[in-house]
Coordinates of C-alpha atoms in Angstrom, one line a residue:
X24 CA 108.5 129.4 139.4
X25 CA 106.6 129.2 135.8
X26 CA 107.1 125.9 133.9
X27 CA 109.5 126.1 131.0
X28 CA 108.5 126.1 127.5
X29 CA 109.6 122.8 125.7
X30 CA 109.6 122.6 121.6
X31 CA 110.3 119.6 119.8
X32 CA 110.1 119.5 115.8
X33 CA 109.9 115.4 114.3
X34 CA 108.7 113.7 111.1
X35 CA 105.7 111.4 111.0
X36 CA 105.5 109.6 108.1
X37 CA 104.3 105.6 107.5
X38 CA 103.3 102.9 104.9
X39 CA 106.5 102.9 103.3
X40 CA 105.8 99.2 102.1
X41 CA 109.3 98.8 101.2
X42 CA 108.8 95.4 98.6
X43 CA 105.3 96.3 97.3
X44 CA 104.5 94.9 94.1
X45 CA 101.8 96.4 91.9
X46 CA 100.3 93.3 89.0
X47 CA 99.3 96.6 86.4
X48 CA 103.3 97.1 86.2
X49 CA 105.5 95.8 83.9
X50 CA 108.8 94.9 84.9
X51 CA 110.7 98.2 83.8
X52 CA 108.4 100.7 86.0
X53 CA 108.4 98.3 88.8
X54 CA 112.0 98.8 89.2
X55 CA 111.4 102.1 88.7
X56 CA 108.3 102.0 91.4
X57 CA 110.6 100.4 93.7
X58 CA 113.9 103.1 93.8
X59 CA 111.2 105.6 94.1
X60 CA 110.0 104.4 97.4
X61 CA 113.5 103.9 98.6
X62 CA 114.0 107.4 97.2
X63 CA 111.0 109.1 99.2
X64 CA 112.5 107.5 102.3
X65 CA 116.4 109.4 101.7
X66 CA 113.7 111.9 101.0
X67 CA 112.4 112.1 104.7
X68 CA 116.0 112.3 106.0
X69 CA 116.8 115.4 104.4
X70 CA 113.5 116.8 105.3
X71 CA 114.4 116.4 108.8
X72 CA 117.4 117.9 108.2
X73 CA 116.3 120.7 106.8
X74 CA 113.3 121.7 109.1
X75 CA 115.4 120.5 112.3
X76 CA 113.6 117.6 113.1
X77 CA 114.9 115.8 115.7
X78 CA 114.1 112.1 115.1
X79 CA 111.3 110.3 112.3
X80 CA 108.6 108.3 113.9
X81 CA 107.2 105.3 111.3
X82 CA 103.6 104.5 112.6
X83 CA 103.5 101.2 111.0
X84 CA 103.5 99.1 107.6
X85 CA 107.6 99.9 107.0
X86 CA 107.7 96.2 105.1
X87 CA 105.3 94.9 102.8
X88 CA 105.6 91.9 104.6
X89 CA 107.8 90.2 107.4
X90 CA 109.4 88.1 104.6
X91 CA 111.0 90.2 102.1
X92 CA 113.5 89.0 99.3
X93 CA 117.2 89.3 99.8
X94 CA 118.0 92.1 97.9
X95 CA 114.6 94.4 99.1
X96 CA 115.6 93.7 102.4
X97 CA 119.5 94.9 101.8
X98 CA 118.1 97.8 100.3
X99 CA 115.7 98.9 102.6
X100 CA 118.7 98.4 104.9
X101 CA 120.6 101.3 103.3
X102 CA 118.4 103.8 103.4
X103 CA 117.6 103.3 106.6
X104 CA 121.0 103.2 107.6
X105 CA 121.9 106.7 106.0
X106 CA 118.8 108.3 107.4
X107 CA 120.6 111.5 109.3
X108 CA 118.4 111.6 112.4
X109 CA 117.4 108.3 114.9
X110 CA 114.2 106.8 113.7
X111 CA 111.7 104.8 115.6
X112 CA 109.6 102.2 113.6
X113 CA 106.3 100.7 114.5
X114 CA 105.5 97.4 113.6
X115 CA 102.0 97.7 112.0
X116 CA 99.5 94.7 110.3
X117 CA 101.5 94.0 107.4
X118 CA 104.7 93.4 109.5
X119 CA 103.4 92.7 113.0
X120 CA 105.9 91.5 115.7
X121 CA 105.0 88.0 115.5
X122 CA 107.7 85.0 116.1
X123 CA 109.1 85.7 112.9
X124 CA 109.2 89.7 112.9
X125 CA 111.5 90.9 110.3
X126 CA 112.1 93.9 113.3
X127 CA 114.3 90.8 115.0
X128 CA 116.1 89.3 112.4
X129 CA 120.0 89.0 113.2
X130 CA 121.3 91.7 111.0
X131 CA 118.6 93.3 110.0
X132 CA 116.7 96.4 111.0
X133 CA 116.9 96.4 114.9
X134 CA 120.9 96.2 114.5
X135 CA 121.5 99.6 112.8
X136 CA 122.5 102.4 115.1
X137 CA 119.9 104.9 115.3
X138 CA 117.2 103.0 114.6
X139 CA 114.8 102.0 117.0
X140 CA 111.3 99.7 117.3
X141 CA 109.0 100.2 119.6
X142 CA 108.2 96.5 120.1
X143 CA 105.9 97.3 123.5
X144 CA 104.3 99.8 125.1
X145 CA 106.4 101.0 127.4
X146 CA 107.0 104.7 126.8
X147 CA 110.6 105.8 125.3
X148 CA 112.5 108.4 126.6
X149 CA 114.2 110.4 123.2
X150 CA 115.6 112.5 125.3
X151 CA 115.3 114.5 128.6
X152 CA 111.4 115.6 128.6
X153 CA 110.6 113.8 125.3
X154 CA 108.7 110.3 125.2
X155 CA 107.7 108.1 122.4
X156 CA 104.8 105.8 123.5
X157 CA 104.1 103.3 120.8
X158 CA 101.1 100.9 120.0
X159 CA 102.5 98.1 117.8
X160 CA 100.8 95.1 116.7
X161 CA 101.7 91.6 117.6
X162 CA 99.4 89.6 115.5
X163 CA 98.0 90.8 111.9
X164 CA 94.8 91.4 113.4
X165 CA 94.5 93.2 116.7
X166 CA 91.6 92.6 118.8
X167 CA 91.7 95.8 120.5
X168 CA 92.0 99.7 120.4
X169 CA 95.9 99.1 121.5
X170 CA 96.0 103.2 121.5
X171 CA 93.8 103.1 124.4
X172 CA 95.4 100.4 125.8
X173 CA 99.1 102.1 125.4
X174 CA 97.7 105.3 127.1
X175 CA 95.8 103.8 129.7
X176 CA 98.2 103.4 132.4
X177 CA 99.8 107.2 131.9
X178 CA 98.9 109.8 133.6
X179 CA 99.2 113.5 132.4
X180 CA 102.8 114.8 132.7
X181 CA 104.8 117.7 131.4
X182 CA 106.9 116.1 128.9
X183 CA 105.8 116.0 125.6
X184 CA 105.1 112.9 124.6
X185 CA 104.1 111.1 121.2
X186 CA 102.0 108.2 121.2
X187 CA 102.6 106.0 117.8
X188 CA 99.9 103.6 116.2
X189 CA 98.8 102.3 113.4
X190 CA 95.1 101.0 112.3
X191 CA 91.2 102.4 110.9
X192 CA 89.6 104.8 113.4
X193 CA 85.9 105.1 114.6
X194 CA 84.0 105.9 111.8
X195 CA 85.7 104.4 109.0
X196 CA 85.1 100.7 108.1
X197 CA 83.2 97.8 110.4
X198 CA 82.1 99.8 113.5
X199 CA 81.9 96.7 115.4
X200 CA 85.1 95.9 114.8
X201 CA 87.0 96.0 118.8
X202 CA 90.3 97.2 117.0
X203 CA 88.7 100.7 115.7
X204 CA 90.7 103.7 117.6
X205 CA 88.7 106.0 119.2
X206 CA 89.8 110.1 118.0
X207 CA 87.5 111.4 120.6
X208 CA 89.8 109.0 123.8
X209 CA 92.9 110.4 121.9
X210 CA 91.7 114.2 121.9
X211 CA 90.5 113.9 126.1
X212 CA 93.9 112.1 126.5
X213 CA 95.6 115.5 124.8
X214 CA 93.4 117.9 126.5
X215 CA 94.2 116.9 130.1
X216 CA 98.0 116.4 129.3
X217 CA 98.9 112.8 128.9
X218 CA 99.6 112.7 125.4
X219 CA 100.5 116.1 123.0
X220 CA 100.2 114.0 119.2
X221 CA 99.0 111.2 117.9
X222 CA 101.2 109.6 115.0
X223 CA 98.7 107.2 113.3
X224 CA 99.4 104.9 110.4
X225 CA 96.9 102.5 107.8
X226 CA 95.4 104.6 105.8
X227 CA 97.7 106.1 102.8
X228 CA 96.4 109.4 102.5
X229 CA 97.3 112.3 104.8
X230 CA 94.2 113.2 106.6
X231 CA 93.6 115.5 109.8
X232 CA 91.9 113.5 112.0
X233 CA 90.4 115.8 114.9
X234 CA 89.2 119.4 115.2
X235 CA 91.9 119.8 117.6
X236 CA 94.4 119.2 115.1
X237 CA 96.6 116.6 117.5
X238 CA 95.4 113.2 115.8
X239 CA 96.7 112.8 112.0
X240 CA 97.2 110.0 109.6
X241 CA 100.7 110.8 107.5
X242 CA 99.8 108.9 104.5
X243 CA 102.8 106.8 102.6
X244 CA 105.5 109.4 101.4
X245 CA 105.3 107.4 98.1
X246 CA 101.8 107.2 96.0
X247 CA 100.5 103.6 96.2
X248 CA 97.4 103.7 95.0
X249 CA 94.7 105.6 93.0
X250 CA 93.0 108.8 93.2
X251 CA 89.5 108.4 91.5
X252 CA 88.9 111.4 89.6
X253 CA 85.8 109.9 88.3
X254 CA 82.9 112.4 88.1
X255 CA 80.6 111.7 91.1
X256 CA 83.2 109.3 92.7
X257 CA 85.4 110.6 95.4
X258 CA 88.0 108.2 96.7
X259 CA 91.4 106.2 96.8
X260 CA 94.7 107.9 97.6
X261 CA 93.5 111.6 97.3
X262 CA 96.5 113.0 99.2
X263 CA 99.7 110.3 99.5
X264 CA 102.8 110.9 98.6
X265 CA 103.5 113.3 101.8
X266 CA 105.4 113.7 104.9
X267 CA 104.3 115.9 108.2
X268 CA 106.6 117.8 109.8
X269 CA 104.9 118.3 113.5
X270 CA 105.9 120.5 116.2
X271 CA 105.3 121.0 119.7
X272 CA 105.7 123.3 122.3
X273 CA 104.5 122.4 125.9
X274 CA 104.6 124.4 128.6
X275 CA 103.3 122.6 132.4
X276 CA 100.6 120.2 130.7
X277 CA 98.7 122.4 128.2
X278 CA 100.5 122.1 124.5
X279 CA 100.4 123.7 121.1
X280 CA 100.7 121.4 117.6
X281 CA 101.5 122.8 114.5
X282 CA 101.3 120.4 111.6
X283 CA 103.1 121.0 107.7
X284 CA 102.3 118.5 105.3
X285 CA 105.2 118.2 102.6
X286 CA 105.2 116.6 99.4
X287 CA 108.2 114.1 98.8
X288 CA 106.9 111.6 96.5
X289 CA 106.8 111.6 92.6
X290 CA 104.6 109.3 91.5
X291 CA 100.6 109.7 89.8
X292 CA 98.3 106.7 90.3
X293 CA 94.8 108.5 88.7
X294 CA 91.4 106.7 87.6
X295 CA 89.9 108.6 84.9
X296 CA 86.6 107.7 82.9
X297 CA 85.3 109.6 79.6
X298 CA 82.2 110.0 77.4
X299 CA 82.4 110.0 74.1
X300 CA 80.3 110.7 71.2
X301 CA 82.4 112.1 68.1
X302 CA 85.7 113.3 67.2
X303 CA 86.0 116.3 69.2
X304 CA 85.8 114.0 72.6
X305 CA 88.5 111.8 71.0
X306 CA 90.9 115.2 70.9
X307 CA 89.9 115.8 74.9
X308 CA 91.1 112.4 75.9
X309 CA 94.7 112.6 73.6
X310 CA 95.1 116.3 74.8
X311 CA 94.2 115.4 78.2
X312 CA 96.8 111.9 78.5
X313 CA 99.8 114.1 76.2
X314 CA 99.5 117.3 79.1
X315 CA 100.9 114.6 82.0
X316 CA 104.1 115.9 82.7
X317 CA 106.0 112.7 84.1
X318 CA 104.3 109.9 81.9
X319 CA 107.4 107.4 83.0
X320 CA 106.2 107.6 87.1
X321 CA 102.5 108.0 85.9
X322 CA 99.5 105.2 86.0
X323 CA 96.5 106.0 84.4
X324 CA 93.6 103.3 84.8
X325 CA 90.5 104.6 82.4
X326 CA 87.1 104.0 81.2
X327 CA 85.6 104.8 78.1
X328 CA 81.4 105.0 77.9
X329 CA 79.6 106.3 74.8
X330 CA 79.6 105.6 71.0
X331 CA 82.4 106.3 68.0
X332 CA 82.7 105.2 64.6
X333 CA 85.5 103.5 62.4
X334 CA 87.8 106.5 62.2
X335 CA 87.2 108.3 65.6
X336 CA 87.7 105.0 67.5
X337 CA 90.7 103.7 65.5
X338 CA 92.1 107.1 65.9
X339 CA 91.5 106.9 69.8
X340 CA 93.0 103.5 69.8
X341 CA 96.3 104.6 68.0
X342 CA 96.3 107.5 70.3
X343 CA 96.5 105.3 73.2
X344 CA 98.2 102.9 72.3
X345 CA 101.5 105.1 71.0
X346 CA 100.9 107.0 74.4
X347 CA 100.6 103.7 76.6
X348 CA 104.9 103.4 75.7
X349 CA 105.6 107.0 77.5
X350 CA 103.8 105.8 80.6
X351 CA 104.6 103.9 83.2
X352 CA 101.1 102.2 83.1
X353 CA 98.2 103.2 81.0
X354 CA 95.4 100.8 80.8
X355 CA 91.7 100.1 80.4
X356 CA 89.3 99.5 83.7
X357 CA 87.5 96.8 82.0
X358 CA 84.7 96.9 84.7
X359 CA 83.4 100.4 83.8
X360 CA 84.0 100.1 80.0
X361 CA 80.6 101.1 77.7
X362 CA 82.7 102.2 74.2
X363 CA 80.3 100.7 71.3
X364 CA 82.1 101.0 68.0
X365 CA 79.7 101.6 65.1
X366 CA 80.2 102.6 62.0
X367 CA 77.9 104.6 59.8
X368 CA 77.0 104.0 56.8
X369 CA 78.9 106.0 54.8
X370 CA 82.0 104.6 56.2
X371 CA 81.4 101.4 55.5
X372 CA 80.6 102.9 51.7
X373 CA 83.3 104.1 51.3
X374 CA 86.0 100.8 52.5
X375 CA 87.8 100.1 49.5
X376 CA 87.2 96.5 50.2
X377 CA 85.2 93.7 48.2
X378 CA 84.2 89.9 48.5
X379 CA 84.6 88.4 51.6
X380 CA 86.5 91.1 52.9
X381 CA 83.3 93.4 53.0
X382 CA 81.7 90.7 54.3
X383 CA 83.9 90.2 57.5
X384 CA 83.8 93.6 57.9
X385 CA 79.8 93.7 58.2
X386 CA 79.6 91.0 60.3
X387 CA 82.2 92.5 63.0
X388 CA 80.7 96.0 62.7
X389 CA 77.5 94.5 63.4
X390 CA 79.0 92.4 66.7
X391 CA 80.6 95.3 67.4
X392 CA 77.5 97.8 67.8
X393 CA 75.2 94.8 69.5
X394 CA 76.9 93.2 72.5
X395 CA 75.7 90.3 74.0
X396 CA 74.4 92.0 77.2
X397 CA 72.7 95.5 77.4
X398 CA 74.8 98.3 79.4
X399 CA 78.4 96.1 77.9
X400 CA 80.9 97.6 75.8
X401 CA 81.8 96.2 72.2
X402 CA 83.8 92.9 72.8
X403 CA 87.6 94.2 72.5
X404 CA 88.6 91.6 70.9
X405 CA 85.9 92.4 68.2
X406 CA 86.9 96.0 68.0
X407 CA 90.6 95.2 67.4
X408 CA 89.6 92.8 64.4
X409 CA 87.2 95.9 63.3
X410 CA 89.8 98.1 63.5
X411 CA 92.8 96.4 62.3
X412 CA 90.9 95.9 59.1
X413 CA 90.1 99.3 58.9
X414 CA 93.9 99.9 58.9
X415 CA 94.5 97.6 56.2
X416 CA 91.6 99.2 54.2
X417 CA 93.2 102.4 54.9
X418 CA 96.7 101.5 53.5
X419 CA 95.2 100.1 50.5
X420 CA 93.8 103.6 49.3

């Protein structure tokens, strides 16, 4: 008799985070920050709904941390309550099962019907030829490639099973570090039938780990973090804010995986940086900032290198500063600031100011266009003097 074909259709998502906290925020968008990761969780639900996925698998890093404050943990509660299809969670570094697990609180996670941690290694039967095998940490630092170890005692079989894990591969980061999961154990494990998908979780951008398509990182279904759009610099979250939908069909031990990476979250963390040198790169960067289309769930971290004078750089300044209210962050990168503001002579002619006015006005022009060590950027606090007595000058005319 010829082995049946099994399909099974799931979510893999992970890094929710739920209780993050990001310091460039002020208190208004961090409320808004935080519904919005509550929001791309609902999100997953309906996913699954809609692409009949059967159950959502979390590999790792659901909680910021295993102590959460009351009302984050209610509200993390909810959503995970409503969620339309049984999920399984995986405790990862930032909420490892350790004695105080917020995974075995009384009344918390592990009480609500339909949801499901994989606190060992044993695999989990979902249903009739269908097996979750999970690799979750116990301590915040594990000491070994606990995917190997979870697959290590299987052997190949003709259910399809998902192994769940969380933590950098080989190849990324400290390559002597024990903990790093080897892709090319995973993929032999997949080829001779012990495991069909790997669910991994750490790293916050979606990312296709093997040529054989079974090993994936999800990335957090909310943006966390940002994408560096600096020229030359490739980096950060350049692909968060999705969910995979995976399915596969198995038919005696060989399988197929098809993988659909769907957006659900709505927020832009961006690093931009700019060169300047009159007022037609001033335009570029106000153009660039007005065309975001959701300022309020937008962060824009920046870097200004080049030279301006009094106009173009209090015109810049202005610019920014009335755009900074529309976003939900919008602020300088110190470290990679080079904007020297200096004036030219004509506009320093033509101040309408006299006495020791002009003279203040000299002497933080000059402190402005010589700072104190080669390669820095006018002191800010400098430039803001400069340039709120250029205002004053200018509403004198």
């Amino acid at each position: 008799m010829k082995p049946v074909t099994a399909t099974l259709t799931f979510i893999h998502t992970s890094d929710f985070q739920l209780g993050m906290t990001r310091k460039f925020l002020p208190p208004d968008a961090q409320s808004r920050f935080d519904a919005a990761r509550l929001e791309a969780v609902a999100k997953l639900g309906e996913l699954a709904r809609d692409k009949g996925a059967e159950f959502i698998v979390v590999a790792g890093d659901v909680f910021e941390h295993n102590t959460l404050e009351p009302r984050t943990h209610e509200r993390a509660l909810e959503v995970l309550r409503a969620l339309p299809v049984p999920v399984y969670l995986l405790p990862g570094n930032h909420d490892p099962l350790v004695a105080d697990s917020i995974f075995t609180r009384r009344e918390g996670v592990a009480e609500i019907d339909g949801v499901h941690v994989l606190r060992d290694f044993d695999p989990v039967e979902v249903r009739e030829g269908v097996e979750i095998v999970g690799a979750p940490l116990t301590t915040k630092h594990a000491s070994e490639d606990l995917c190997a170890r979870a697959i290590a005692p299987l052997a190949p079989s003709e259910n399809i099973r998902v192994l769940v894990g969380h933590g950098a591969v080989e190849g990324f980061g400290d390559q002597d570090n024990p903990s790093l999961i080897s892709v090319a154990g995973l993929d032999n494990a997949a080829s001779e039938g012990v495991i069909d998908y790997v669910a991994l979780g750490d790293t916050h951008s979606t990312q296709d780990l093997s040529s054989s398509g079974r090993v994936w990182y999800s990335g957090s279904p909310e943006t966390t973090d940002f994408h560096d759009r600096r020229e030359g610099v490739a980096g950060g979250e350049t692909d968060s804010g999705n969910a995979l939908v995976v399915t596969v069909e198995k038919r005696g031990m060989e399988s197929t995986v098809q993988v659909e990476s769907v957006p659900v979250g709505e927020w832009t963390f961006e690093e931009l940086a700019w060169e300047v040198a009159g007022p037609e790169d001033v335009d570029l960067i106000l153009d660039q900032l007005r065309a975001y289309p959701h300022k309020d769930r937008t962060v824009i971290r920046y870097s200004i290198t080049g030279t301006l004078g009094l106009e173009d750089t209090a015109r810049l300044e202005r610019g920014i500063t009335k755009l900074s209210h529309a976003f939900a962050a919008l602020y300088e990168h110190q470290r990679y600031m080079g904007l020297y503001l200096q004036p030219s002579d004509e506009e320093l002619a033509n101040l309408p100011l006299s006495g020791y006015a002009r003279e203040a006005m000299a002497e933080l022009a000059a402190a402005a266009s010589a700072p104190s060590l080669p390669g820095e950027a006018s002191d800010p606090v400098v430039r803001d003097a400069l340039n709120l007595l250029f205002r004053l000058s200018e509403e004198a005319k």
